Short mmCIF file of C-alpha atoms in Angstrom, two decimals:
data_model
loop_
_atom_site.label_atom_id
_atom_site.label_comp_id
_atom_site.label_asym_id
_atom_site.label_seq_id
_atom_site.Cartn_x
_atom_site.Cartn_y
_atom_site.Cartn_z
CA UNK A 1 20.22 -3.21 27.46
CA UNK A 2 17.33 -4.73 25.50
CA UNK A 3 16.97 -4.77 21.75
CA UNK A 4 15.99 -1.51 20.12
CA UNK A 5 12.22 -1.35 19.98
CA UNK A 6 10.47 0.62 17.27
CA UNK A 7 6.80 1.61 17.16
CA UNK A 8 5.58 0.65 13.68
CA UNK A 9 2.36 1.82 12.02
CA UNK A 10 0.54 0.72 8.87
CA UNK A 11 -2.12 3.36 8.16
CA UNK A 12 -4.75 3.12 5.46
CA UNK A 13 -7.83 5.24 4.86
CA UNK A 14 -9.88 2.75 6.88
CA UNK A 15 -7.61 0.83 9.27
CA UNK A 16 -4.87 2.03 11.61
CA UNK A 17 -2.54 -0.86 12.52
CA UNK A 18 0.22 -0.63 15.10
CA UNK A 19 2.74 -2.83 16.89
CA UNK A 20 6.22 -2.82 18.39
CA UNK A 21 8.99 -4.42 16.33
CA UNK A 22 12.74 -4.96 16.51
CA UNK A 23 15.20 -4.47 13.62
CA UNK A 24 15.55 -8.23 13.02
CA UNK A 25 11.98 -8.15 11.70
CA UNK A 26 10.25 -9.67 14.71
CA UNK A 27 6.99 -8.03 15.77
CA UNK A 28 7.14 -8.33 19.57
CA UNK A 29 3.59 -7.28 20.48
CA UNK A 30 0.13 -8.14 19.24
CA UNK A 31 -0.92 -6.02 16.26
CA UNK A 32 -3.56 -3.51 17.35
CA UNK A 33 -6.16 -2.51 14.76
CA UNK A 34 -8.51 0.45 15.11
CA UNK A 35 -10.38 2.72 12.68
CA UNK A 36 -8.21 5.46 11.14
CA UNK A 37 -9.24 8.93 12.29
CA UNK A 38 -7.90 11.05 9.44
CA UNK A 39 -8.92 14.39 10.96
CA UNK A 40 -7.27 13.50 14.30
CA UNK A 41 -4.36 11.44 12.98
CA UNK A 42 -1.64 13.39 14.82
CA UNK A 43 -3.27 12.78 18.22
CA UNK A 44 -4.13 9.17 17.27
CA UNK A 45 -0.42 8.50 16.64
CA UNK A 46 0.74 10.34 19.78
CA UNK A 47 -1.72 8.36 21.94
CA UNK A 48 -0.75 5.04 20.33
CA UNK A 49 2.97 5.66 20.96
CA UNK A 50 2.20 6.48 24.60
CA UNK A 51 0.21 3.22 24.94
CA UNK A 52 3.09 1.21 23.45
CA UNK A 53 5.64 2.77 25.78
CA UNK A 54 3.40 1.99 28.75
CA UNK A 55 2.74 -1.59 27.63
CA UNK A 56 6.28 -2.64 26.73
CA UNK A 57 7.91 -1.13 29.78
CA UNK A 58 10.97 -0.38 27.71
CA UNK A 59 11.83 2.89 26.00
CA UNK A 60 11.17 3.06 22.29
CA UNK A 61 14.05 4.09 20.05
CA UNK A 62 11.98 5.42 17.16
CA UNK A 63 8.68 5.56 15.30
CA UNK A 64 8.11 4.27 11.75
CA UNK A 65 4.95 5.07 9.83
CA UNK A 66 3.72 3.62 6.53
CA UNK A 67 0.74 5.60 5.29
CA UNK A 68 -1.49 5.82 2.26
CA UNK A 69 -1.74 9.14 0.44
CA UNK A 70 0.92 11.69 -0.46
CA UNK A 71 3.77 11.91 2.02
CA UNK A 72 6.80 14.17 2.31
CA UNK A 73 9.39 11.98 3.96
CA UNK A 74 11.89 14.86 4.28
CA UNK A 75 9.59 16.72 6.68
CA UNK A 76 7.73 13.62 8.00
CA UNK A 77 4.46 15.23 6.93
CA UNK A 78 1.45 13.63 5.22
CA UNK A 79 0.60 16.24 2.61
CA UNK A 80 -2.67 14.62 1.53
CA UNK A 81 -4.61 11.73 3.09
CA UNK A 82 -7.76 10.30 1.49
CA UNK A 83 -10.69 9.57 3.77
CA UNK A 84 -13.22 6.75 3.20
CA UNK A 85 -15.79 9.48 2.44
CA UNK A 86 -13.72 10.51 -0.57
CA UNK A 87 -12.39 13.86 0.64
CA UNK A 88 -8.85 14.59 1.84
CA UNK A 89 -7.13 15.82 5.00
CA UNK A 90 -4.04 17.91 4.21
CA UNK A 91 -0.76 18.71 6.00
CA UNK A 92 -0.71 16.21 8.86
CA UNK A 93 2.44 16.90 10.91
CA UNK A 94 3.36 13.33 11.86
CA UNK A 95 7.00 13.95 12.76
CA UNK A 96 6.48 17.20 14.63
CA UNK A 97 3.58 15.84 16.71
CA UNK A 98 5.41 12.68 17.75
CA UNK A 99 8.64 14.54 18.43
CA UNK A 100 6.91 17.18 20.52
CA UNK A 101 5.24 14.62 22.78
CA UNK A 102 7.77 11.79 22.79
CA UNK A 103 11.09 13.19 21.53
CA UNK A 104 11.60 10.25 19.18
CA UNK A 105 13.03 10.13 15.64
CA UNK A 106 10.34 9.49 13.01
CA UNK A 107 10.42 7.86 9.59
CA UNK A 108 7.41 8.32 7.31
CA UNK A 109 7.02 6.44 4.03
CA UNK A 110 4.28 6.08 1.44
CA UNK A 111 2.48 2.74 1.89
CA UNK A 112 3.32 1.39 -1.57
CA UNK A 113 7.03 2.19 -1.23
CA UNK A 114 6.99 0.76 2.28
CA UNK A 115 5.27 -2.44 1.13
CA UNK A 116 7.94 -3.29 -1.46
CA UNK A 117 10.70 -2.45 1.05
CA UNK A 118 9.02 -4.73 3.60
CA UNK A 119 8.80 -7.46 0.98
CA UNK A 120 12.50 -7.06 0.11
CA UNK A 121 13.73 -7.11 3.71
CA UNK A 122 11.26 -9.40 5.49
CA UNK A 123 9.17 -11.20 2.86
CA UNK A 124 10.69 -14.03 0.89
CA UNK A 125 12.44 -12.56 -2.07
CA UNK A 126 14.06 -15.95 -2.77
CA UNK A 127 17.37 -14.68 -4.08
CA UNK A 128 16.01 -12.38 -6.82
CA UNK A 129 17.77 -9.11 -7.69
CA UNK A 130 14.65 -7.27 -8.86
CA UNK A 131 11.37 -7.33 -6.97
CA UNK A 132 8.01 -5.75 -7.76
CA UNK A 133 5.10 -5.46 -5.34
CA UNK A 134 1.62 -4.51 -6.56
CA UNK A 135 -1.16 -3.53 -4.16
CA UNK A 136 -4.74 -4.16 -5.30
CA UNK A 137 -6.67 -2.18 -2.71
CA UNK A 138 -8.94 0.84 -2.85
CA UNK A 139 -6.60 1.93 -5.67
CA UNK A 140 -3.69 0.13 -7.32
CA UNK A 141 -0.11 1.04 -6.50
CA UNK A 142 3.23 -0.56 -5.91
CA UNK A 143 6.95 -0.31 -6.06
CA UNK A 144 10.18 -1.71 -7.46
CA UNK A 145 13.32 -2.64 -5.52
CA UNK A 146 16.36 -3.26 -7.71
CA UNK A 147 19.37 -4.82 -5.92
CA UNK A 148 18.25 -3.38 -2.61
CA UNK A 149 17.47 0.12 -3.92
CA UNK A 150 13.93 1.44 -4.01
CA UNK A 151 13.21 3.02 -7.42
CA UNK A 152 11.81 6.43 -6.44
CA UNK A 153 11.80 8.44 -9.66
CA UNK A 154 12.65 12.08 -10.29
CA UNK A 155 9.95 13.50 -8.00
CA UNK A 156 9.53 10.35 -5.87
CA UNK A 157 6.36 9.30 -7.71
CA UNK A 158 7.58 6.04 -9.25
CA UNK A 159 5.33 3.02 -8.74
CA UNK A 160 2.01 4.64 -9.70
CA UNK A 161 1.14 1.39 -11.44
CA UNK A 162 -2.62 1.99 -11.11
CA UNK A 163 -2.29 4.82 -13.61
CA UNK A 164 -0.95 2.61 -16.41
CA UNK A 165 -3.50 3.17 -19.21
CA UNK A 166 -4.69 -0.39 -19.87
CA UNK A 167 -7.74 0.86 -21.83
CA UNK A 168 -6.52 4.05 -23.54
CA UNK A 169 -9.62 4.29 -25.76
CA UNK A 170 -11.91 4.51 -22.71
CA UNK A 171 -13.32 7.73 -21.25
CA UNK A 172 -13.22 6.21 -17.76
CA UNK A 173 -10.35 7.75 -15.82
CA UNK A 174 -8.58 7.96 -12.48
CA UNK A 175 -6.93 11.20 -11.30
CA UNK A 176 -7.01 12.54 -14.85
CA UNK A 177 -5.50 9.47 -16.54
CA UNK A 178 -7.86 8.02 -19.16
CA UNK A 179 -8.23 4.25 -19.21
CA UNK A 180 -6.20 3.90 -15.99
CA UNK A 181 -5.82 0.35 -14.68
CA UNK A 182 -7.19 1.25 -11.23
CA UNK A 183 -10.32 2.80 -12.75
CA UNK A 184 -11.44 -0.73 -13.66
CA UNK A 185 -9.62 -3.16 -11.38
CA UNK A 186 -9.12 -1.62 -7.92
CA UNK A 187 -11.72 -2.00 -5.18
CA UNK A 188 -13.07 1.47 -5.91
CA UNK A 189 -12.79 0.93 -9.68
CA UNK A 190 -14.69 -2.36 -9.71
CA UNK A 191 -17.43 -0.88 -7.52
CA UNK A 192 -17.94 2.31 -9.54
CA UNK A 193 -17.64 0.76 -13.01
CA UNK A 194 -19.98 -2.14 -12.23
CA UNK A 195 -22.48 0.22 -10.56
CA UNK A 196 -22.43 2.48 -13.62
CA UNK A 197 -22.93 -0.43 -16.04
CA UNK A 198 -25.89 -1.71 -14.02
CA UNK A 199 -27.47 1.77 -14.05
CA UNK A 200 -26.88 2.26 -17.79
CA UNK A 201 -27.60 -1.21 -19.21
CA UNK A 202 -29.92 -2.89 -16.70
CA UNK A 203 -28.25 -6.30 -17.23
CA UNK A 204 -29.61 -9.55 -15.86
CA UNK A 205 -27.70 -9.92 -12.59
CA UNK A 206 -28.23 -10.48 -8.87
CA UNK A 207 -26.27 -7.25 -8.31
CA UNK A 208 -28.26 -4.07 -7.96
CA UNK A 209 -27.73 -0.39 -7.18
CA UNK A 210 -24.40 0.73 -5.75
CA UNK A 211 -22.32 -2.43 -5.34
CA UNK A 212 -18.94 -2.99 -3.72
CA UNK A 213 -16.08 -5.03 -5.16
CA UNK A 214 -16.53 -7.98 -2.85
CA UNK A 215 -20.20 -8.33 -3.91
CA UNK A 216 -19.04 -8.67 -7.54
CA UNK A 217 -16.62 -11.49 -6.64
CA UNK A 218 -19.35 -13.23 -4.60
CA UNK A 219 -21.88 -12.94 -7.43
CA UNK A 220 -19.35 -14.35 -9.92
CA UNK A 221 -18.61 -17.27 -7.62
CA UNK A 222 -22.35 -17.99 -7.46
CA UNK A 223 -22.47 -18.15 -11.27
CA UNK A 224 -23.74 -14.68 -12.14
CA UNK A 225 -22.86 -14.22 -15.83
CA UNK A 226 -22.69 -10.43 -15.74
CA UNK A 227 -20.29 -10.49 -12.75
CA UNK A 228 -18.19 -13.21 -14.37
CA UNK A 229 -17.95 -11.26 -17.64
CA UNK A 230 -16.79 -8.16 -15.77
CA UNK A 231 -14.18 -10.08 -13.78
CA UNK A 232 -12.93 -11.63 -17.02
CA UNK A 233 -12.34 -8.10 -18.32
CA UNK A 234 -10.59 -7.29 -15.01
CA UNK A 235 -8.40 -10.36 -15.53
CA UNK A 236 -7.35 -9.10 -18.97
CA UNK A 237 -6.57 -5.61 -17.69
CA UNK A 238 -4.68 -7.07 -14.69
CA UNK A 239 -2.62 -9.25 -17.04
CA UNK A 240 -1.90 -6.26 -19.29
CA UNK A 241 -0.88 -4.13 -16.29
CA UNK A 242 1.37 -6.78 -14.75
CA UNK A 243 2.92 -7.52 -18.18
CA UNK A 244 3.59 -3.81 -18.77
CA UNK A 245 5.47 -3.61 -15.46
CA UNK A 246 7.38 -6.82 -16.27
CA UNK A 247 8.31 -5.66 -19.77
CA UNK A 248 9.53 -2.35 -18.35
CA UNK A 249 11.54 -3.54 -15.33
CA UNK A 250 12.04 -7.32 -15.81
CA UNK A 251 11.51 -8.39 -12.19
CA UNK A 252 12.47 -11.80 -10.83
CA UNK A 253 9.43 -11.89 -8.54
CA UNK A 254 6.09 -10.07 -8.39
CA UNK A 255 4.19 -10.16 -5.12
CA UNK A 256 0.65 -8.87 -4.79
CA UNK A 257 -1.24 -7.59 -1.76
CA UNK A 258 -4.16 -5.38 -0.83
CA UNK A 259 -7.68 -6.41 0.06
CA UNK A 260 -8.91 -7.18 -3.46
CA UNK A 261 -6.07 -9.65 -4.13
CA UNK A 262 -5.87 -11.14 -0.63
CA UNK A 263 -9.61 -11.74 -0.36
CA UNK A 264 -9.80 -13.32 -3.84
CA UNK A 265 -6.32 -14.75 -4.51
CA UNK A 266 -7.36 -17.60 -6.82
CA UNK A 267 -9.57 -15.40 -9.01
CA UNK A 268 -7.05 -12.54 -9.23
CA UNK A 269 -3.93 -14.65 -9.78
CA UNK A 270 -5.75 -17.17 -11.97
CA UNK A 271 -7.04 -14.33 -14.16
CA UNK A 272 -3.57 -12.84 -14.57
CA UNK A 273 -2.16 -16.26 -15.44
CA UNK A 274 -4.93 -16.83 -18.02
CA UNK A 275 -4.00 -13.83 -20.17
CA UNK A 276 -0.42 -12.89 -19.22
CA UNK A 277 1.24 -14.50 -22.23
CA UNK A 278 -0.81 -12.28 -24.57
CA UNK A 279 1.05 -9.21 -23.29
CA UNK A 280 4.39 -10.46 -21.94
CA UNK A 281 7.74 -10.20 -23.75
CA UNK A 282 10.26 -10.93 -20.98
CA UNK A 283 10.44 -14.26 -19.14
CA UNK A 284 7.53 -14.58 -16.76
CA UNK A 285 8.55 -14.04 -13.15
CA UNK A 286 6.93 -15.89 -10.29
CA UNK A 287 3.76 -14.05 -9.30
CA UNK A 288 2.24 -14.71 -5.88
CA UNK A 289 0.38 -13.19 -2.95
CA UNK A 290 2.67 -11.56 -0.37
CA UNK A 291 3.41 -13.79 2.61
CA UNK A 292 3.36 -10.71 4.87
CA UNK A 293 -0.43 -10.44 4.56
CA UNK A 294 -2.24 -7.63 6.35
CA UNK A 295 0.92 -6.74 8.30
CA UNK A 296 2.89 -5.72 5.20
CA UNK A 297 2.53 -2.05 6.19
CA UNK A 298 4.12 -2.72 9.57
CA UNK A 299 7.03 -4.62 8.03
CA UNK A 300 7.33 -1.90 5.40
CA UNK A 301 7.50 0.83 8.04
CA UNK A 302 10.20 -1.13 9.88
CA UNK A 303 12.19 -1.66 6.66
CA UNK A 304 11.96 2.07 5.83
CA UNK A 305 13.15 2.92 9.35
CA UNK A 306 16.15 0.61 9.10
CA UNK A 307 17.10 2.00 5.68
CA UNK A 308 16.85 5.60 6.88
CA UNK A 309 18.84 4.90 10.05
CA UNK A 310 21.60 3.35 7.97
CA UNK A 311 21.75 6.40 5.72
CA UNK A 312 21.31 8.80 8.70
CA UNK A 313 18.34 10.33 6.91
CA UNK A 314 15.78 10.03 9.71
CA UNK A 315 13.71 13.16 10.16
CA UNK A 316 14.09 14.86 13.51
CA UNK A 317 12.97 18.26 14.66
CA UNK A 318 14.95 21.26 13.39
CA UNK A 319 17.64 22.30 15.88
CA UNK A 320 15.71 25.31 17.20
CA UNK A 321 12.85 23.00 18.21
CA UNK A 322 14.97 20.56 20.19
CA UNK A 323 15.02 21.33 23.92
CA UNK A 324 18.35 21.19 25.80
CA UNK A 325 19.17 17.80 27.27
CA UNK A 326 18.83 19.32 30.78
CA UNK A 327 15.25 20.54 30.21
#
């Protein structure tokens, strides 16, 4: 009997990553990356599981999915998934679709919760009791694990770090929160705020029109004063956001991930370091980029699966939907 093999998925609005892993934390296949198809996500998952079963030649023992958006882990349903175009796809029946076609147990976890679980189990937590992970991606999110327990909150919405109001006097907002950290410092926030400032103020800059976040970092690196001034403001807000989390939960380690941080680690971490002391009360934890890189979603899905198996809380189809063993 071989080791239990689990199909693991890390799904963002843009990229759909998949691999086969075993509970020890080893990913035993190449990671496949394809564009996410939000409107066809159920069939995309079903097809990917079928491919994995065919390729590994060994039966899978479960499916673990880490996904952006709002998820209901009790029913293994994505209740709301953002698309790159900015609209949403609602009520994606992940568990039911996979169970119907493959008969496998399914664990579904929000990507930010999954990321911090992956960090705790498979990253390098270096003996700390309290770990925070912050994702600087399209938005900003994260999670806290305290002595092995994920902090979920009353309605499982803990870790919405991007909605910390780092600029409460500002009218700029994200999902109804004025001055929200992610409105200025996430990939989407940098792009929209810089684009607006260019349109309103016509500053002297190589940037023009609708810009994306990476263009702002490139312009700053090339010496563009407008871009540098904006990223200095981002650095202050990032330091205030990280310090607020630290003052609230006193972590021993903060890891960061997401495209914005991983593509620009020196600028992002250097900026936080520059201003952190202005906002920090507790002892400064170590702050570094996650060693799990782009695969953090896969490790997070695996960690969530292991945790759920141990607590026997894996979603499976309601009894009336399960065919008899002889069928």
